[in-house]
Tab-separated table of C-alpha atoms in Angstrom:
chain	number	residue	atom	x	y	z
A	178	MET	CA	-16.601	16.105	-10.937
A	179	LYS	CA	-13.020	17.373	-11.157
A	180	SER	CA	-10.435	15.009	-12.655
A	181	VAL	CA	-6.890	14.291	-11.440
A	182	ALA	CA	-3.939	12.697	-13.220
A	183	PHE	CA	-0.695	11.573	-11.577
A	184	TYR	CA	2.836	11.328	-12.910
A	185	THR	CA	5.337	9.627	-10.614
A	186	LEU	CA	9.105	9.934	-10.784
A	187	GLY	CA	11.625	7.847	-8.876
A	188	CYS	CA	11.374	4.889	-6.568
A	189	LYS	CA	8.839	2.203	-5.677
A	190	LEU	CA	8.058	4.124	-2.500
A	191	ASN	CA	6.881	7.089	-4.565
A	192	PHE	CA	4.660	4.811	-6.648
A	193	SER	CA	3.030	3.344	-3.540
A	194	GLU	CA	2.367	6.825	-2.143
A	195	SER	CA	0.985	8.162	-5.439
A	196	SER	CA	-1.419	5.256	-5.622
A	197	SER	CA	-2.645	5.638	-2.048
A	198	ILE	CA	-3.086	9.402	-2.438
A	199	ALA	CA	-4.993	8.815	-5.684
A	200	MET	CA	-7.308	6.343	-3.941
A	201	GLN	CA	-7.892	8.905	-1.195
A	202	LEU	CA	-8.810	11.534	-3.808
A	203	GLU	CA	-11.347	9.193	-5.423
A	204	LYS	CA	-13.025	8.766	-2.043
A	205	GLU	CA	-13.175	12.565	-1.820
A	206	GLY	CA	-15.062	12.799	-5.112
A	207	PHE	CA	-12.284	13.358	-7.651
A	208	LYS	CA	-12.186	11.366	-10.885
A	209	ALA	CA	-8.976	9.565	-11.851
A	210	GLU	CA	-7.843	10.445	-15.359
A	211	LYS	CA	-5.048	9.306	-17.633
A	212	PHE	CA	-2.223	11.797	-18.012
A	213	GLU	CA	-2.716	12.390	-21.726
A	214	GLN	CA	-6.501	12.918	-21.457
A	215	GLY	CA	-6.334	16.474	-20.159
A	216	ALA	CA	-7.154	16.386	-16.432
A	217	ASP	CA	-8.280	19.365	-14.354
A	218	PHE	CA	-5.434	18.748	-11.897
A	219	TYR	CA	-2.010	17.274	-12.561
A	220	VAL	CA	-0.088	15.915	-9.578
A	221	ILE	CA	3.611	15.270	-10.150
A	222	ASN	CA	5.263	13.158	-7.454
A	223	THR	CA	8.961	13.942	-7.658
A	224	CYS	CA	12.282	12.328	-6.897
A	225	SER	CA	15.489	14.191	-6.181
A	226	VAL	CA	18.156	11.493	-6.201
A	227	THR	CA	19.868	13.039	-9.232
A	228	GLU	CA	19.873	16.374	-11.017
A	229	ASN	CA	18.263	14.618	-13.979
A	230	ALA	CA	15.182	13.946	-11.840
A	231	ASP	CA	14.898	17.686	-11.172
A	232	ARG	CA	15.061	18.492	-14.873
A	233	LYS	CA	12.511	15.806	-15.679
A	234	CYS	CA	10.061	17.424	-13.277
A	235	ARG	CA	10.169	20.599	-15.364
A	236	LYS	CA	9.600	18.574	-18.513
A	237	VAL	CA	6.554	16.812	-17.061
A	238	VAL	CA	5.023	20.168	-16.083
A	239	LYS	CA	5.306	21.309	-19.704
A	240	GLU	CA	3.760	18.055	-20.932
A	241	ALA	CA	0.842	18.364	-18.538
A	242	LEU	CA	0.050	21.875	-19.723
A	243	ARG	CA	0.303	20.728	-23.309
A	244	PHE	CA	-2.539	18.258	-22.681
A	245	ASN	CA	-4.595	20.873	-20.805
A	246	PRO	CA	-3.305	24.479	-20.743
A	247	ASP	CA	-5.953	25.369	-18.132
A	248	ALA	CA	-4.988	22.616	-15.694
A	249	SER	CA	-3.703	23.279	-12.195
A	250	VAL	CA	-0.315	21.654	-11.546
A	251	VAL	CA	0.692	20.391	-8.110
A	252	ILE	CA	4.201	19.200	-7.179
A	253	ILE	CA	4.738	16.796	-4.276
A	254	GLY	CA	7.545	14.442	-3.260
A	255	CYS	CA	11.224	14.766	-2.378
A	256	TYR	CA	12.033	17.609	-4.777
A	257	ALA	CA	9.086	19.572	-3.360
A	258	GLN	CA	10.484	19.236	0.150
A	259	LEU	CA	14.056	20.128	-0.795
A	260	LYS	CA	13.506	23.036	-3.206
A	261	PRO	CA	9.960	24.387	-2.747
A	262	GLN	CA	10.675	27.963	-3.808
A	263	GLU	CA	12.577	26.891	-6.902
A	264	ILE	CA	9.692	24.652	-7.945
A	265	SER	CA	7.075	27.316	-7.291
A	266	GLU	CA	8.806	29.509	-9.875
A	267	ILE	CA	8.453	26.909	-12.662
A	268	PRO	CA	5.927	28.328	-15.166
A	269	GLY	CA	2.581	26.598	-14.731
A	270	VAL	CA	3.093	25.283	-11.183
A	271	ASP	CA	0.224	26.307	-8.895
A	272	LEU	CA	0.885	24.416	-5.675
A	273	VAL	CA	3.886	22.832	-3.917
A	274	LEU	CA	3.359	20.414	-1.006
A	275	GLY	CA	6.152	19.158	1.234
A	276	ALA	CA	6.677	15.778	2.894
A	277	SER	CA	3.852	16.081	5.425
A	278	GLU	CA	1.430	18.233	3.456
A	279	LYS	CA	1.168	15.876	0.446
A	280	PHE	CA	-1.087	13.558	2.433
A	281	ASN	CA	-3.619	16.427	2.745
A	282	LEU	CA	-3.775	16.822	-1.036
A	283	ALA	CA	-7.569	16.468	-1.245
A	284	MET	CA	-8.126	19.532	0.928
A	285	HIS	CA	-5.646	21.586	-1.118
A	286	LEU	CA	-7.236	20.565	-4.428
A	287	LYS	CA	-10.665	21.595	-3.184
A	288	ASP	CA	-9.231	24.986	-2.286
A	289	LEU	CA	-7.640	25.239	-5.742
A	290	ALA	CA	-10.975	24.412	-7.367
A	291	LYS	CA	-12.542	27.299	-5.446
A	292	GLY	CA	-9.786	29.624	-6.612
A	293	SER	CA	-8.448	30.152	-3.096
A	294	GLY	CA	-5.549	27.686	-3.077
A	295	GLY	CA	-2.045	27.715	-4.473
A	296	GLY	CA	1.330	28.587	-3.081
A	297	VAL	CA	3.884	26.631	-1.086
A	298	TYR	CA	3.138	24.478	1.951
A	299	ASN	CA	6.395	23.082	3.248
A	300	SER	CA	7.020	22.404	6.940
A	301	PRO	CA	10.575	21.894	8.245
A	302	ILE	CA	11.556	18.272	7.742
A	303	LYS	CA	12.237	17.826	11.464
A	304	GLU	CA	8.482	18.198	11.980
A	305	THR	CA	7.788	15.275	9.631
A	306	ASN	CA	7.574	12.454	12.157
A	307	ILE	CA	4.295	10.637	11.444
A	308	PHE	CA	4.273	7.420	9.431
A	309	VAL	CA	1.593	7.263	6.736
A	310	PRO	CA	1.097	3.781	5.220
A	311	ALA	CA	0.607	3.351	1.482
A	312	PHE	CA	0.322	0.719	-1.217
A	313	SER	CA	-0.029	0.764	-4.983
A	314	GLY	CA	-3.399	-0.397	-6.245
A	315	GLU	CA	-3.518	-0.159	-10.035
A	316	ASP	CA	-1.896	-3.523	-10.794
A	317	ARG	CA	-3.436	-6.737	-9.474
A	318	THR	CA	-0.263	-8.637	-10.320
A	319	ARG	CA	2.124	-6.726	-8.066
A	320	THR	CA	1.698	-4.227	-5.224
A	321	PHE	CA	4.314	-2.034	-3.562
A	322	LEU	CA	3.593	-1.947	0.175
A	323	LYS	CA	5.235	0.901	2.109
A	324	VAL	CA	6.356	-0.406	5.499
A	325	GLN	CA	8.907	2.265	6.489
A	326	ASP	CA	9.827	5.865	5.704
A	327	GLY	CA	12.755	8.218	6.329
A	328	CYS	CA	16.372	7.498	7.226
A	329	ASP	CA	18.765	8.295	10.073
A	330	TYR	CA	21.985	7.384	8.254
A	331	PHE	CA	23.027	10.675	6.576
A	332	CYS	CA	25.368	9.139	4.016
A	333	THR	CA	27.466	11.978	2.626
A	334	PHE	CA	25.980	11.765	-0.912
A	335	CYS	CA	22.303	11.447	0.026
A	336	THR	CA	19.476	13.982	0.401
A	337	ILE	CA	16.814	11.511	1.516
A	338	PRO	CA	16.977	12.370	5.261
A	339	LEU	CA	16.489	16.016	4.264
A	340	ALA	CA	13.567	15.134	1.994
A	341	ARG	CA	11.776	12.476	4.055
A	342	GLY	CA	12.897	12.964	7.635
A	343	LYS	CA	13.759	10.505	10.364
A	344	SER	CA	13.285	6.745	10.128
A	345	ARG	CA	9.827	5.674	11.218
A	346	SER	CA	7.231	2.956	10.719
A	347	HIS	CA	4.023	1.591	12.147
A	348	THR	CA	3.951	-1.315	14.548
A	349	ILE	CA	3.693	-4.833	13.156
A	350	ALA	CA	0.033	-4.953	14.209
A	351	GLU	CA	-0.789	-1.771	12.258
A	352	THR	CA	1.296	-2.870	9.256
A	353	MET	CA	-0.565	-6.170	9.143
A	354	LYS	CA	-3.873	-4.275	8.952
A	355	THR	CA	-2.644	-2.568	5.786
A	356	ALA	CA	-1.277	-5.851	4.441
A	357	ARG	CA	-4.699	-7.476	4.895
A	358	GLN	CA	-6.236	-4.650	2.846
A	359	VAL	CA	-3.707	-5.411	0.115
A	360	ALA	CA	-4.584	-9.118	0.236
A	361	LEU	CA	-8.235	-8.287	-0.416
A	362	THR	CA	-7.334	-6.593	-3.731
A	363	GLY	CA	-6.396	-9.931	-5.302
A	364	THR	CA	-2.755	-9.013	-5.868
A	365	ARG	CA	-0.453	-11.997	-6.242
A	366	GLU	CA	2.882	-10.422	-5.239
A	367	VAL	CA	3.682	-7.789	-2.604
A	368	VAL	CA	6.960	-5.882	-2.707
A	369	LEU	CA	7.958	-4.476	0.691
A	370	THR	CA	9.320	-0.991	0.210
A	371	GLY	CA	10.598	2.000	2.166
A	372	VAL	CA	13.663	4.222	2.430
A	373	ASN	CA	15.559	1.950	4.828
A	374	ILE	CA	13.275	-1.032	5.409
A	375	GLY	CA	15.795	-2.918	7.555
A	376	ASP	CA	15.185	-0.195	10.159
A	377	PHE	CA	11.527	-1.196	10.467
A	378	GLY	CA	10.146	-1.261	14.003
A	379	VAL	CA	13.112	0.143	15.907
A	380	LEU	CA	10.960	2.834	17.547
A	381	HIS	CA	8.538	0.154	18.799
A	382	GLY	CA	11.001	-2.474	20.021
A	383	GLU	CA	10.262	-4.621	16.948
A	384	SER	CA	12.319	-5.608	13.911
A	385	PHE	CA	12.098	-6.248	10.187
A	386	TYR	CA	12.694	-9.938	10.937
A	387	ASP	CA	9.613	-9.941	13.203
A	388	LEU	CA	7.592	-8.325	10.417
A	389	ILE	CA	8.465	-10.811	7.681
A	390	ARG	CA	7.645	-13.708	9.999
A	391	GLU	CA	4.143	-12.263	10.483
A	392	LEU	CA	3.678	-11.526	6.781
A	393	ASP	CA	4.705	-15.056	5.865
A	394	GLY	CA	1.493	-16.321	7.425
A	395	LEU	CA	-0.802	-13.847	5.656
A	396	GLU	CA	-3.442	-15.617	3.581
A	397	GLY	CA	-4.351	-14.260	0.157
A	398	VAL	CA	-0.880	-13.232	-1.047
A	399	ASP	CA	1.191	-15.771	-2.962
A	400	ARG	CA	4.561	-14.058	-2.942
A	401	PHE	CA	6.451	-11.395	-0.975
A	402	ARG	CA	9.569	-9.693	-2.282
A	403	ILE	CA	11.993	-7.585	-0.236
A	404	SER	CA	13.142	-4.404	-1.942
A	405	SER	CA	16.502	-2.761	-1.267
A	406	ILE	CA	17.936	-3.512	2.203
A	407	GLU	CA	21.177	-2.245	3.734
A	408	PRO	CA	23.892	-4.926	4.123
A	409	ASN	CA	24.438	-4.107	7.808
A	410	LEU	CA	20.718	-4.678	8.455
A	411	LEU	CA	20.433	-7.867	6.409
A	412	GLU	CA	20.874	-10.209	9.347
A	413	ASP	CA	21.656	-13.919	9.113
A	414	ARG	CA	18.239	-14.731	10.528
A	415	ILE	CA	16.533	-12.758	7.730
A	416	ILE	CA	18.489	-14.630	5.070
A	417	ASP	CA	17.861	-17.975	6.732
A	418	PHE	CA	14.149	-17.254	7.085
A	419	VAL	CA	13.752	-16.341	3.420
A	420	ALA	CA	15.639	-19.524	2.496
A	421	GLN	CA	13.001	-21.713	4.137
A	422	SER	CA	9.940	-19.561	3.397
A	423	LYS	CA	7.427	-20.631	0.760
A	424	ARG	CA	6.199	-17.052	0.252
A	425	PHE	CA	9.286	-14.836	0.430
A	426	ALA	CA	11.138	-14.674	-2.874
A	427	PRO	CA	14.852	-15.591	-3.049
A	428	HIS	CA	15.746	-12.140	-4.344
A	429	PHE	CA	17.846	-9.511	-2.568
A	430	HIS	CA	18.829	-6.012	-3.642
A	431	ILE	CA	21.721	-4.858	-1.461
A	432	PRO	CA	23.342	-1.408	-1.854
A	433	LEU	CA	27.136	-1.558	-2.013
A	434	GLN	CA	27.976	1.902	-3.449
A	435	SER	CA	31.721	1.226	-3.583
A	436	GLY	CA	34.092	-1.730	-3.450
A	437	SER	CA	36.733	0.426	-1.757
A	438	ASP	CA	36.756	0.576	2.054
A	439	GLU	CA	38.410	3.990	1.828
A	440	LEU	CA	35.503	5.366	-0.181
A	441	LEU	CA	32.919	3.628	2.006
A	442	ILE	CA	34.318	5.643	4.906
A	443	ARG	CA	34.129	8.873	2.874
A	444	MET	CA	30.542	7.991	1.972
A	445	ARG	CA	29.803	7.424	5.680
A	446	ARG	CA	28.457	3.938	5.027
A	447	LYS	CA	27.944	1.625	8.010
A	448	TYR	CA	29.916	-1.404	6.852
A	449	GLU	CA	33.151	-2.531	5.256
A	450	ARG	CA	33.506	-4.578	2.108
A	451	SER	CA	34.152	-7.761	4.101
A	452	LEU	CA	30.646	-7.598	5.603
A	453	TYR	CA	29.145	-7.220	2.137
A	454	THR	CA	31.062	-10.271	0.933
A	455	ASN	CA	29.779	-12.194	3.934
A	456	ARG	CA	26.162	-11.286	3.097
A	457	VAL	CA	26.505	-12.471	-0.496
A	458	GLU	CA	28.185	-15.711	0.571
A	459	ARG	CA	25.491	-16.373	3.184
A	460	ILE	CA	22.763	-15.966	0.547
A	461	ARG	CA	24.566	-18.181	-1.951
A	462	GLY	CA	25.140	-20.844	0.718
A	463	THR	CA	21.437	-21.053	1.584
A	464	MET	CA	19.835	-20.117	-1.772
A	465	PRO	CA	22.099	-20.988	-4.713
A	466	ASN	CA	19.558	-19.728	-7.270
A	467	ALA	CA	18.782	-16.428	-5.527
A	468	ALA	CA	19.006	-13.198	-7.507
A	469	ILE	CA	21.322	-10.640	-5.929
A	470	GLY	CA	21.219	-7.050	-7.191
A	471	VAL	CA	23.743	-4.370	-6.281
A	472	ASP	CA	23.644	-0.548	-6.213
A	473	VAL	CA	26.960	1.136	-6.970
A	474	ILE	CA	28.007	4.790	-7.333
A	475	VAL	CA	30.861	5.804	-9.638
A	476	GLY	CA	32.725	9.109	-9.683
A	477	PHE	CA	32.290	9.884	-5.991
A	478	PRO	CA	34.640	12.692	-4.863
A	479	GLY	CA	38.119	11.275	-4.356
A	480	GLU	CA	37.490	8.146	-6.442
A	481	THR	CA	40.774	7.569	-8.257
A	482	GLU	CA	41.274	5.166	-11.134
A	483	ALA	CA	42.737	2.740	-8.588
A	484	HIS	CA	39.594	2.994	-6.438
A	485	PHE	CA	37.403	2.354	-9.456
A	486	GLU	CA	39.467	-0.660	-10.543
A	487	GLU	CA	39.183	-1.991	-7.002
A	488	THR	CA	35.397	-1.720	-7.220
A	489	TYR	CA	35.278	-3.163	-10.739
A	490	ASN	CA	37.443	-6.178	-9.879
A	491	TYR	CA	35.526	-6.805	-6.669
A	492	LEU	CA	32.180	-6.846	-8.479
A	493	ARG	CA	33.579	-8.897	-11.354
A	494	ASP	CA	34.604	-11.654	-8.928
A	495	LEU	CA	31.532	-11.447	-6.670
A	496	ASP	CA	28.724	-13.957	-7.255
A	497	ILE	CA	25.951	-11.447	-7.968
A	498	SER	CA	23.222	-11.223	-10.634
A	499	TYR	CA	23.033	-7.614	-11.826
A	500	LEU	CA	24.031	-4.020	-11.027
A	501	HIS	CA	22.241	-0.691	-10.761
A	502	VAL	CA	24.893	1.897	-11.624
A	503	PHE	CA	24.642	5.573	-10.687
A	504	PRO	CA	27.113	8.293	-11.688
A	505	TYR	CA	27.705	10.490	-8.645
A	506	SER	CA	25.574	13.643	-8.728
A	507	GLU	CA	26.316	16.725	-6.609
A	508	ARG	CA	23.402	17.491	-4.311
A	509	ALA	CA	22.847	20.688	-2.339
A	510	ASN	CA	23.297	20.514	1.445
A	511	THR	CA	25.176	17.197	1.382
A	512	THR	CA	28.610	16.634	2.910
A	513	ALA	CA	29.966	15.032	-0.261
A	514	ARG	CA	29.600	18.306	-2.132
A	515	LYS	CA	32.262	19.794	0.152
A	516	LEU	CA	34.741	16.957	-0.332
A	517	SER	CA	37.852	17.376	-2.447
A	518	GLY	CA	38.737	15.309	-5.490
A	519	SER	CA	35.858	16.029	-7.873
A	520	VAL	CA	35.789	13.496	-10.723
A	521	PRO	CA	35.211	14.927	-14.239
A	522	LEU	CA	31.785	14.137	-15.718
A	523	ALA	CA	33.327	12.387	-18.722
A	524	VAL	CA	35.198	10.039	-16.372
A	525	ARG	CA	32.038	9.339	-14.376
A	526	HIS	CA	30.163	8.427	-17.558
A	527	GLU	CA	32.958	6.173	-18.791
A	528	ARG	CA	33.092	4.327	-15.476
A	529	SER	CA	29.305	3.963	-15.561
A	530	ARG	CA	29.529	2.520	-19.057
A	531	ARG	CA	32.105	-0.067	-18.001
A	532	LEU	CA	30.067	-1.199	-15.013
A	533	ARG	CA	26.877	-1.419	-17.060
A	534	ILE	CA	28.651	-3.693	-19.506
A	535	LEU	CA	29.772	-5.780	-16.538
A	536	SER	CA	26.167	-5.849	-15.302
A	537	ASP	CA	24.972	-7.164	-18.659
A	538	LYS	CA	27.566	-9.944	-18.489
A	539	LYS	CA	26.611	-10.783	-14.904
A	540	LYS	CA	22.927	-10.899	-15.725
A	541	ARG	CA	23.409	-13.107	-18.760
A	542	ALA	CA	25.648	-15.474	-16.787
A	543	PHE	CA	23.051	-15.672	-14.018
A	544	TYR	CA	20.266	-16.300	-16.534
A	545	GLN	CA	22.341	-19.023	-18.166
A	546	THR	CA	22.437	-20.917	-14.857
A	547	GLN	CA	18.625	-20.941	-14.853
A	548	VAL	CA	18.117	-22.656	-18.220
A	549	GLY	CA	16.460	-26.034	-17.762
A	550	ARG	CA	15.198	-25.315	-14.242
A	551	THR	CA	11.552	-25.523	-13.198
A	552	ALA	CA	10.309	-22.269	-11.705
A	553	GLN	CA	7.144	-20.429	-10.638
A	554	VAL	CA	6.310	-17.521	-12.946
A	555	LEU	CA	3.812	-14.749	-12.276
A	556	PHE	CA	2.609	-13.578	-15.691
A	557	GLU	CA	1.677	-9.942	-16.361
A	558	ALA	CA	-0.935	-8.355	-18.599
A	559	GLU	CA	1.254	-6.519	-21.100
A	560	GLU	CA	1.294	-7.873	-24.651
A	561	SER	CA	3.994	-7.092	-27.202
A	562	GLU	CA	4.053	-8.623	-30.673
A	563	GLY	CA	2.050	-11.620	-29.542
A	564	LYS	CA	4.224	-12.241	-26.466
A	565	MET	CA	3.752	-11.792	-22.729
A	566	HIS	CA	6.213	-11.909	-19.872
A	567	GLY	CA	6.438	-12.708	-16.189
A	568	PHE	CA	8.968	-13.042	-13.413
A	569	THR	CA	10.098	-16.093	-11.507
A	570	GLU	CA	10.434	-16.062	-7.752
A	571	ASN	CA	14.145	-15.267	-8.206
A	572	TYR	CA	13.398	-12.376	-10.570
A	573	VAL	CA	14.206	-14.007	-13.900
A	574	ARG	CA	12.177	-12.496	-16.720
A	575	LEU	CA	10.462	-15.140	-18.875
A	576	GLU	CA	8.613	-14.729	-22.154
A	577	THR	CA	5.992	-16.902	-23.819
A	578	ASP	CA	3.179	-16.654	-26.370
A	579	TYR	CA	0.413	-14.319	-25.220
A	580	ASP	CA	-2.562	-16.017	-23.605
A	581	PRO	CA	-5.147	-13.986	-21.633
A	582	LEU	CA	-5.803	-16.965	-19.359
A	583	LEU	CA	-2.281	-16.614	-17.983
A	584	ILE	CA	-2.638	-12.973	-16.898
A	585	ASN	CA	-2.094	-12.647	-13.142
A	586	GLU	CA	-1.619	-16.394	-12.828
A	587	ILE	CA	1.337	-18.208	-11.320
A	588	ALA	CA	2.557	-20.929	-13.647
A	589	GLU	CA	5.080	-23.688	-13.124
A	590	VAL	CA	7.429	-23.588	-16.106
A	591	LYS	CA	10.504	-25.241	-17.451
A	592	ILE	CA	12.899	-22.473	-18.417
A	593	GLY	CA	14.028	-22.451	-22.035
A	594	PRO	CA	16.970	-20.805	-23.794
A	595	ILE	CA	17.988	-17.149	-23.603
A	596	GLN	CA	16.558	-14.870	-26.273
A	597	GLN	CA	17.813	-11.499	-27.453
A	598	GLY	CA	17.854	-8.919	-24.656
A	599	SER	CA	18.589	-11.454	-21.893
A	600	THR	CA	15.045	-12.811	-21.779
A	601	LEU	CA	14.474	-16.503	-21.181
A	602	THR	CA	11.713	-18.453	-22.874
A	603	CYS	CA	9.394	-21.171	-21.690
A	604	SER	CA	7.486	-23.823	-23.567
A	605	ALA	CA	4.400	-22.690	-25.468
A	606	GLU	CA	2.513	-25.966	-24.807
A	607	MET	CA	0.281	-25.448	-21.781
A	608	ASP	CA	-2.214	-27.577	-19.908
A	609	TYR	CA	-4.534	-25.334	-17.886
A	610	VAL	CA	-6.068	-26.282	-14.553
A	611	PHE	CA	-7.334	-22.913	-13.316
A	612	ALA	CA	-9.159	-22.273	-10.066
A	613	ALA	CA	-8.965	-19.425	-7.540
A	614	HIS	CA	-5.269	-19.794	-6.849
A	615	SER	CA	-4.317	-22.862	-8.829
A	616	THR	CA	-1.364	-22.969	-11.196
A	617	ALA	CA	-0.980	-23.544	-14.894
A	618	LEU	CA	1.459	-26.262	-15.750
A	619	ILE	CA	3.790	-25.545	-18.649
A	620	ASP	CA	5.458	-28.727	-19.818
């Protein structure tokens, strides 16, 4: 029996696809193996959001061959779609599969095992128009459920439409079939993921709002979490529904990218700053304890010091919980690469540093508002120095003494003080009343 090991770079969507492809391979007779154990085949699922992701792909190939010099190495994912020839020339790479071909990996591996495979299989992205569902299956605590793929927006800095194709999804009925499979795995939390999930259902006359209403009634899953959603697609009715739902977590991750309307236009974003402010205020008005995360790009072409200060001051005054900060990275075949006003790398890194410091302050301030509250925590299996951690419904990370009976259990806790590293604590005194889906009460 041939063995296969995966290494996944990038987003939650990649992790869900890696997991589903791995499950498919097991059904086809391949044995799953840990990366460091020397598998017969290494599959590297790549990201191409930044140049660093490209370089990391090369590093992972070297690591794989270090564990087994005779292994066959296969590259899939966004990088494989965008730069197939470049990847095929990396020493040790045997096979490159584009956006559509990666879902036929089992057939290609069988050909490789016979000595007749290899090469590059990469169809034009315009031919990638079928939605393939996926979900991660290794972790019973949390599953990433792919509900949408591709994007029609063509923001000037982004390669995703070139790597994943047009926006597409299944119908609600088909998506619910996959969601029921997820529920049978015993997972406690499902994270809805995709490239532009707010675009769900548009080809079928349905909507993301319709989907979450259906999912809210799914038995067997305790908690749903919405991953990143565009501000122009985060409708009032979605916010209001989450506010009254017992299953959907009060946690939103909303890309901003810039606090300057001038730069938002250059980025070809589909909103102005005023709409973003409105979305944050709507969430705060209905869910005061909600976590709100923000994506922001610094050093975009034409970003002056005044533009950056505008973004910094806007985010400083906005009632948000944390930031994900990305220094702008030039990407081939994007409009932004042709724009004037390139920002020096040193300036990009300095602006990133300042915003990351601001993010730390925002996160600590948000965590401070949670001290003393009672919350529902889903505890995870990892142990570190006698401690374990979990996340509340509003994405606050809590730590307590390790107890195996708490793994994959939802516990009601009273949140204690902040510890080093912006981690909150909860009381170590516990009274257990465990059943199939009962909770542990932490006094």
